[in-house]
mmCIF file of C-alpha atoms in Angstrom:
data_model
loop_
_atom_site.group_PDB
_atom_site.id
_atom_site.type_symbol
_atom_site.label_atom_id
_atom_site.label_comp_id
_atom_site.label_asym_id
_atom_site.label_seq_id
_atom_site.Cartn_x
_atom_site.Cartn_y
_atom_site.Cartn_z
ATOM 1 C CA UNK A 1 97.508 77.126 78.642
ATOM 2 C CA UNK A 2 98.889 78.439 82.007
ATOM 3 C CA UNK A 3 101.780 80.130 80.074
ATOM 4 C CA UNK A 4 99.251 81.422 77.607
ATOM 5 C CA UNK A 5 97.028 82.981 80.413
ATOM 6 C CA UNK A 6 99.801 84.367 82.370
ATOM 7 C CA UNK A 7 101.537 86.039 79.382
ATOM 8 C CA UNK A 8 97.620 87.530 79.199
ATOM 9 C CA UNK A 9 97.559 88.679 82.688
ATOM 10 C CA UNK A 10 100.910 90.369 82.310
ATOM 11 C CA UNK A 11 100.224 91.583 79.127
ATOM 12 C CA UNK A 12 97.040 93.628 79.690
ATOM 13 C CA UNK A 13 98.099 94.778 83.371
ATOM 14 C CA UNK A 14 100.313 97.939 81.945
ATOM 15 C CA UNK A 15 98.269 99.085 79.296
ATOM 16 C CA UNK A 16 95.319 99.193 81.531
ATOM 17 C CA UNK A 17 96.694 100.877 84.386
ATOM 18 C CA UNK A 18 97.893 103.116 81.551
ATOM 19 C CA UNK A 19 94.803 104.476 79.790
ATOM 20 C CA UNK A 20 93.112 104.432 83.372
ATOM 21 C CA UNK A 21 95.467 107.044 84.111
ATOM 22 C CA UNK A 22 95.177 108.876 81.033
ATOM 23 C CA UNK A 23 91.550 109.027 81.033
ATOM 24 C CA UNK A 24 90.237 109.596 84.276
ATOM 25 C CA UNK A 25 90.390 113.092 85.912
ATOM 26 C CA UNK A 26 93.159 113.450 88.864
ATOM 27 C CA UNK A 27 90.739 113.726 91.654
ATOM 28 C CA UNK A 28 89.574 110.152 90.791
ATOM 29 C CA UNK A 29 92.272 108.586 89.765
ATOM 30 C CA UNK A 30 92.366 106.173 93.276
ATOM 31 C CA UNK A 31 89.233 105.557 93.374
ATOM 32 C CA UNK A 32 88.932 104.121 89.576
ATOM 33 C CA UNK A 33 92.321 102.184 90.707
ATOM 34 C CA UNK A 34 90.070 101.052 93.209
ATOM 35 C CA UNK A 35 86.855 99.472 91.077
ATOM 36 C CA UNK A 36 89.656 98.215 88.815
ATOM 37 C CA UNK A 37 90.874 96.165 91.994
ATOM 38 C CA UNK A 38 87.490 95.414 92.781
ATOM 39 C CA UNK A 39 86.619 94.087 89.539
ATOM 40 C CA UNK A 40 90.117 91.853 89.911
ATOM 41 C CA UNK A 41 88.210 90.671 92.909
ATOM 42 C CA UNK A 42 85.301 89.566 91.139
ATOM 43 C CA UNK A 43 86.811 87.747 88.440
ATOM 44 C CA UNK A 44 88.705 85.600 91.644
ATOM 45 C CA UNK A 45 85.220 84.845 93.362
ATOM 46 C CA UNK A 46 83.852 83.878 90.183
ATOM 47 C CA UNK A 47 86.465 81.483 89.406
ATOM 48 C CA UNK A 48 86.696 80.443 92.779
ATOM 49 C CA UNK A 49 82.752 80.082 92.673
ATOM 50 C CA UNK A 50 83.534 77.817 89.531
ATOM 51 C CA UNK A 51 85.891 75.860 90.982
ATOM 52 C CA UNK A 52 83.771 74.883 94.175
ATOM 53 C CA UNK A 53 80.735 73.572 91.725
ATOM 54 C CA UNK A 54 83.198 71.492 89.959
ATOM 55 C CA UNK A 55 84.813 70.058 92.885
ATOM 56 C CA UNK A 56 84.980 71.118 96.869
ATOM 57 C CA UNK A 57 87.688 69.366 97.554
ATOM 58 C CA UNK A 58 89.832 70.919 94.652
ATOM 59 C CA UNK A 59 91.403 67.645 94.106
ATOM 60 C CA UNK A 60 89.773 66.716 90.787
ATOM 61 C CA UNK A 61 89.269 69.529 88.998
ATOM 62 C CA UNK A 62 88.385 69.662 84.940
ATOM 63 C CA UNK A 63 90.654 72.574 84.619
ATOM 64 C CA UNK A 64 90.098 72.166 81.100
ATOM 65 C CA UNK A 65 85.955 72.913 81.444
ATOM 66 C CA UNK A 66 87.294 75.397 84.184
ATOM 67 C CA UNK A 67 89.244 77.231 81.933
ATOM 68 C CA UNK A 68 87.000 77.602 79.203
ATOM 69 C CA UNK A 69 83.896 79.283 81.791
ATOM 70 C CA UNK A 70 86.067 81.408 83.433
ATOM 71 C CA UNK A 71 87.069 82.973 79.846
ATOM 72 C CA UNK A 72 83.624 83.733 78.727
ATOM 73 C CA UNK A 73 83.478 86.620 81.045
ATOM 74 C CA UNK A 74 86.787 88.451 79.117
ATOM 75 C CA UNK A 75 85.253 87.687 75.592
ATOM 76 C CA UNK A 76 82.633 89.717 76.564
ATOM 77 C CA UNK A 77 84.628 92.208 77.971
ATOM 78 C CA UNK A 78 86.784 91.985 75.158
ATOM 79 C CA UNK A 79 84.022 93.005 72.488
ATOM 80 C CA UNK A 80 82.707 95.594 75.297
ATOM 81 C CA UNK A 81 85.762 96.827 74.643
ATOM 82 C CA UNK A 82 86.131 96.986 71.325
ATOM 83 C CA UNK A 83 82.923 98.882 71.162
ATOM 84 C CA UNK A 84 82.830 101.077 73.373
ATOM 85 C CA UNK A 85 86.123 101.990 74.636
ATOM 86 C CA UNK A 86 87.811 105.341 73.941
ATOM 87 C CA UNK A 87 91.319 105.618 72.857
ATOM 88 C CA UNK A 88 93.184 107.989 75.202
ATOM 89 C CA UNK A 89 93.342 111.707 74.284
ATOM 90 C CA UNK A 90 97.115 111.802 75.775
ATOM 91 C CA UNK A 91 98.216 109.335 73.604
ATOM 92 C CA UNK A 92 96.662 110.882 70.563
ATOM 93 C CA UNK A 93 97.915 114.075 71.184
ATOM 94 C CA UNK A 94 101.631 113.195 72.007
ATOM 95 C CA UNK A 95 101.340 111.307 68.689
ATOM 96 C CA UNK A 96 100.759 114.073 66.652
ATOM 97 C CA UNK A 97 96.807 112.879 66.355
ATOM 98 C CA UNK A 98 95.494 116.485 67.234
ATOM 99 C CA UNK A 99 92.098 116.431 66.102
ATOM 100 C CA UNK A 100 91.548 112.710 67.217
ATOM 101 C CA UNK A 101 93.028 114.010 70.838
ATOM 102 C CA UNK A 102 90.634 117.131 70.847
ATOM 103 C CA UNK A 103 87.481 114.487 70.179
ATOM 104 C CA UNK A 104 88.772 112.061 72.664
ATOM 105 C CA UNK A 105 88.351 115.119 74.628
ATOM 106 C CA UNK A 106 85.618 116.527 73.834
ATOM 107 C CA UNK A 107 83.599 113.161 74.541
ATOM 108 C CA UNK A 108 85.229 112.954 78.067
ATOM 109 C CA UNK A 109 83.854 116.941 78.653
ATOM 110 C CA UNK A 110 80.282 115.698 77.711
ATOM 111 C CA UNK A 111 80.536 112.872 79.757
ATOM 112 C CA UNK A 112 81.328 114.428 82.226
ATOM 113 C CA UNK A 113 79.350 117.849 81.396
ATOM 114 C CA UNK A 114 81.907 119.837 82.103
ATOM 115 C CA UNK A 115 83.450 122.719 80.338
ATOM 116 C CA UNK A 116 86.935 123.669 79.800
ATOM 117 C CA UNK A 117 89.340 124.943 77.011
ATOM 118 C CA UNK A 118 90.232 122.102 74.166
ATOM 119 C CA UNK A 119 92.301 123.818 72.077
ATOM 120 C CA UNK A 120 96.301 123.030 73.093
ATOM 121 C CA UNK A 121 99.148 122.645 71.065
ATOM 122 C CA UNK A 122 101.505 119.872 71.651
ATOM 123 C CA UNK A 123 105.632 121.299 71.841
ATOM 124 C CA UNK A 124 106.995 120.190 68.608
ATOM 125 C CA UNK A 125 109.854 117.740 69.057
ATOM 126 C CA UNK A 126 112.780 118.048 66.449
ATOM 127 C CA UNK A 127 113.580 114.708 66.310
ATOM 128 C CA UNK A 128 111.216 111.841 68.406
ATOM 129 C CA UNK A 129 113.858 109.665 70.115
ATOM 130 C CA UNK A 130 112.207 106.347 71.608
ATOM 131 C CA UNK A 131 114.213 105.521 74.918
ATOM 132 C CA UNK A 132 115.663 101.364 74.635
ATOM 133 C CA UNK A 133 114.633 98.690 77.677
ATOM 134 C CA UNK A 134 118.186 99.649 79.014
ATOM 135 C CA UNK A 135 118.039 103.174 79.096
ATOM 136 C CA UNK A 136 114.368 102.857 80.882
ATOM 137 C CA UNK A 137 115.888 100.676 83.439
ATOM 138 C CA UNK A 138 118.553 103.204 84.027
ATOM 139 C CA UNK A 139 116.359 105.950 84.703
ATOM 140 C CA UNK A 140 114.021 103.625 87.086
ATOM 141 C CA UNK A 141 117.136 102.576 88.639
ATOM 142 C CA UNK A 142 119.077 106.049 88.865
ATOM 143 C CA UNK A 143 119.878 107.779 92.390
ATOM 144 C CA UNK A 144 116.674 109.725 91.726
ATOM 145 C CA UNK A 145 114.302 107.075 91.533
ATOM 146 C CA UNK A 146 115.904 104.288 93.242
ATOM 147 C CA UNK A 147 114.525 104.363 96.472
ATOM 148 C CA UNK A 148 110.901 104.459 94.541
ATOM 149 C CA UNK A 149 111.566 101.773 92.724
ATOM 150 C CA UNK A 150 112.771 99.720 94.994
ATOM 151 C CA UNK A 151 109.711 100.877 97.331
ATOM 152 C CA UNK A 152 107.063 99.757 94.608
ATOM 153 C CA UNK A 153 108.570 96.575 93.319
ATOM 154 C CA UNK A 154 109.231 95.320 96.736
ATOM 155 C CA UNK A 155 105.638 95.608 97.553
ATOM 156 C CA UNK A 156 104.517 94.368 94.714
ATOM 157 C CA UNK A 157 106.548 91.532 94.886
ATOM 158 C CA UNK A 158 105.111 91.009 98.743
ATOM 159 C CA UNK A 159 101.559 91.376 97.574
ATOM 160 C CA UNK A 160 102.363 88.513 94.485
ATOM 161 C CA UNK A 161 103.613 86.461 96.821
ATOM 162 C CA UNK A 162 101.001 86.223 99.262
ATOM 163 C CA UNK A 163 98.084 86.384 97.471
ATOM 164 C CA UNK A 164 99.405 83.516 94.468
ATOM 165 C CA UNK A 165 101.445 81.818 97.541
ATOM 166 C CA UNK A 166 97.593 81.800 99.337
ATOM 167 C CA UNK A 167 95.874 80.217 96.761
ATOM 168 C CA UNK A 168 98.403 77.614 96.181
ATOM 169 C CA UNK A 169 98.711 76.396 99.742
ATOM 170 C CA UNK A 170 95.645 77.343 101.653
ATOM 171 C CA UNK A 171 93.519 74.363 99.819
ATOM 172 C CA UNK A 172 96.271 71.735 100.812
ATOM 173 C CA UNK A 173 95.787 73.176 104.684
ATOM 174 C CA UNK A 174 91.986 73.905 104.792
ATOM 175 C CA UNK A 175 91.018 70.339 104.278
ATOM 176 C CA UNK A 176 92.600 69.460 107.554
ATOM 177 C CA UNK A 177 91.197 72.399 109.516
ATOM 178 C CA UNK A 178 87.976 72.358 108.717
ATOM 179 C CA UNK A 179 84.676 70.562 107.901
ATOM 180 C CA UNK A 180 83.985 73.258 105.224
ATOM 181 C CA UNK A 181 84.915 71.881 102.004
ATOM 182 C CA UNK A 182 88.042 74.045 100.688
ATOM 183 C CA UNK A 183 87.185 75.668 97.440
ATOM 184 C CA UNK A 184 84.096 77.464 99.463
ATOM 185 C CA UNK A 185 86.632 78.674 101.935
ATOM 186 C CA UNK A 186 88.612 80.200 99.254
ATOM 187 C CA UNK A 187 85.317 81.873 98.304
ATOM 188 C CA UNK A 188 84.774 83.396 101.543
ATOM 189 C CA UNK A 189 88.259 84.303 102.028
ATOM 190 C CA UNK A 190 87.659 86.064 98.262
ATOM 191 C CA UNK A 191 84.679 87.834 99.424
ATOM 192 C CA UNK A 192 86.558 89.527 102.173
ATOM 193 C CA UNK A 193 88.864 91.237 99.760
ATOM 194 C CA UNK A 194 85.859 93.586 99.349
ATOM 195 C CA UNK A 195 85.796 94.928 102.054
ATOM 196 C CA UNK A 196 89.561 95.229 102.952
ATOM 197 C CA UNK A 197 89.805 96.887 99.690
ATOM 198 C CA UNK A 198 87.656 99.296 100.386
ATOM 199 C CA UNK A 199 89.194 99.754 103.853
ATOM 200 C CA UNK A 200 92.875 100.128 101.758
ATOM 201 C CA UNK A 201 90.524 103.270 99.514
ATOM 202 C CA UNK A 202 89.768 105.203 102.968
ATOM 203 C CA UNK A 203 92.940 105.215 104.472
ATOM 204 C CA UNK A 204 94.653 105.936 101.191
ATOM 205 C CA UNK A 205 92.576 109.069 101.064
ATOM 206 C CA UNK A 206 92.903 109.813 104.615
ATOM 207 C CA UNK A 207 96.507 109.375 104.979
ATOM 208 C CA UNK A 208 99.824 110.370 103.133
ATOM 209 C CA UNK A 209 101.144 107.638 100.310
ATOM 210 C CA UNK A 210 104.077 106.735 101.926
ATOM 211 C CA UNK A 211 102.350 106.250 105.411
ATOM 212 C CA UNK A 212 99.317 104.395 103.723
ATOM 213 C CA UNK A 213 101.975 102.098 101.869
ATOM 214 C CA UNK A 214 103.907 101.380 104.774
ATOM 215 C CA UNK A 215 100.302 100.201 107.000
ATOM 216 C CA UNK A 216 99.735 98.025 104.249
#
């Protein structure tokens, strides 16, 4: 089960970041990365909530009932989803899917009531050549993009660490330092990724990208 539900988590992270890109205008583009994060949040308070009901002390958990609640909330998502998602215009359109594209396009101008041009044409490609895992790598890894990379992954690999590294040893340390029981410190701790989230939002629109990423 926990190689099952982290193959999950790093299967759907890509694809979502993805088609948020693809689908939401440029102008809002952080701030829907932000209510994705926020949402992230949620799910951890939930579970966290979850956890404390079962057991405080987080020393005898059912992970087994544990992991069947805190699933119910991505079924529903899932047929949500399935519903009432959108497929993503770009990704029609750069697979030859034109009239799909233009109305995957045409729903995002109503939503949005907003008018604009929908007719394009996509360059025609003589020959579609899909790029192999090495060649990606050596274009991520390439003088031009190196220091980016390197940038990105590094943080992400910081921000991993921390907040998985937290959650591991912060229960095993909380029960000494305080009377509150540990799983409802994790949930306060959880509920103050709000705000700091929304803290990270305002300076990321306030400040430069690199100089944002650095503070952070």
């Amino acid at each position: 089960s926990r190689v099952l539900l982290g193959f999950a988590l790093g299967f759907g992270f890509p694809p979502a970041v993805a088609l948020n890109s693809e689908i939401t205008p440029r102008h809002g583009r952080l701030l829907m990365r932000t209510l994705a994060m926020l949402l992230f949040t949620m799910g951890s308070v939930f579970t966290t909530i979850m956890a404390a009901l079962d057991d405080p002390s987080l020393l005898q958990l059912n992970w087994r009932r544990l992991m069947v609640l805190v699933a119910l909330p991505p079924a529903v998502f899932l047929v949500l989803a399935q519903l009432f998602l959108p497929e993503s215009p770009v990704f029609l359109a750069t697979n030859g899917q034109r009239n799909q594209a233009i109305e995957g396009f045409r729903t995002m101008q109503w939503l949005n009531s907003a008018q604009a041009d929908l007719d394009f044409e996509v360059p025609e490609v003589k020959e579609k050549v899909s790029a192999g895992l090495g060649e990606q790598l050596g274009v991520v890894f390439s003088s031009r993009f190196l220091h980016s990379t390197l940038a990105t992954t590094s943080s992400s690999f910081a921000i991993n660490l921390i907040v998985y590294g937290n959650l591991y040893a912060t229960p095993q340390i909380l029960s000494r330092a305080s009377s509150i029981p540990p799983a409802w410190q994790l949930v306060a701790g959880q509920l103050m990724t709000f705000p700091v989230t929304l803290l990270g939002l305002a300076c990321a629109q306030a400040m430069p990208r690199k100089a944002a990423v650095v503070l952070a």
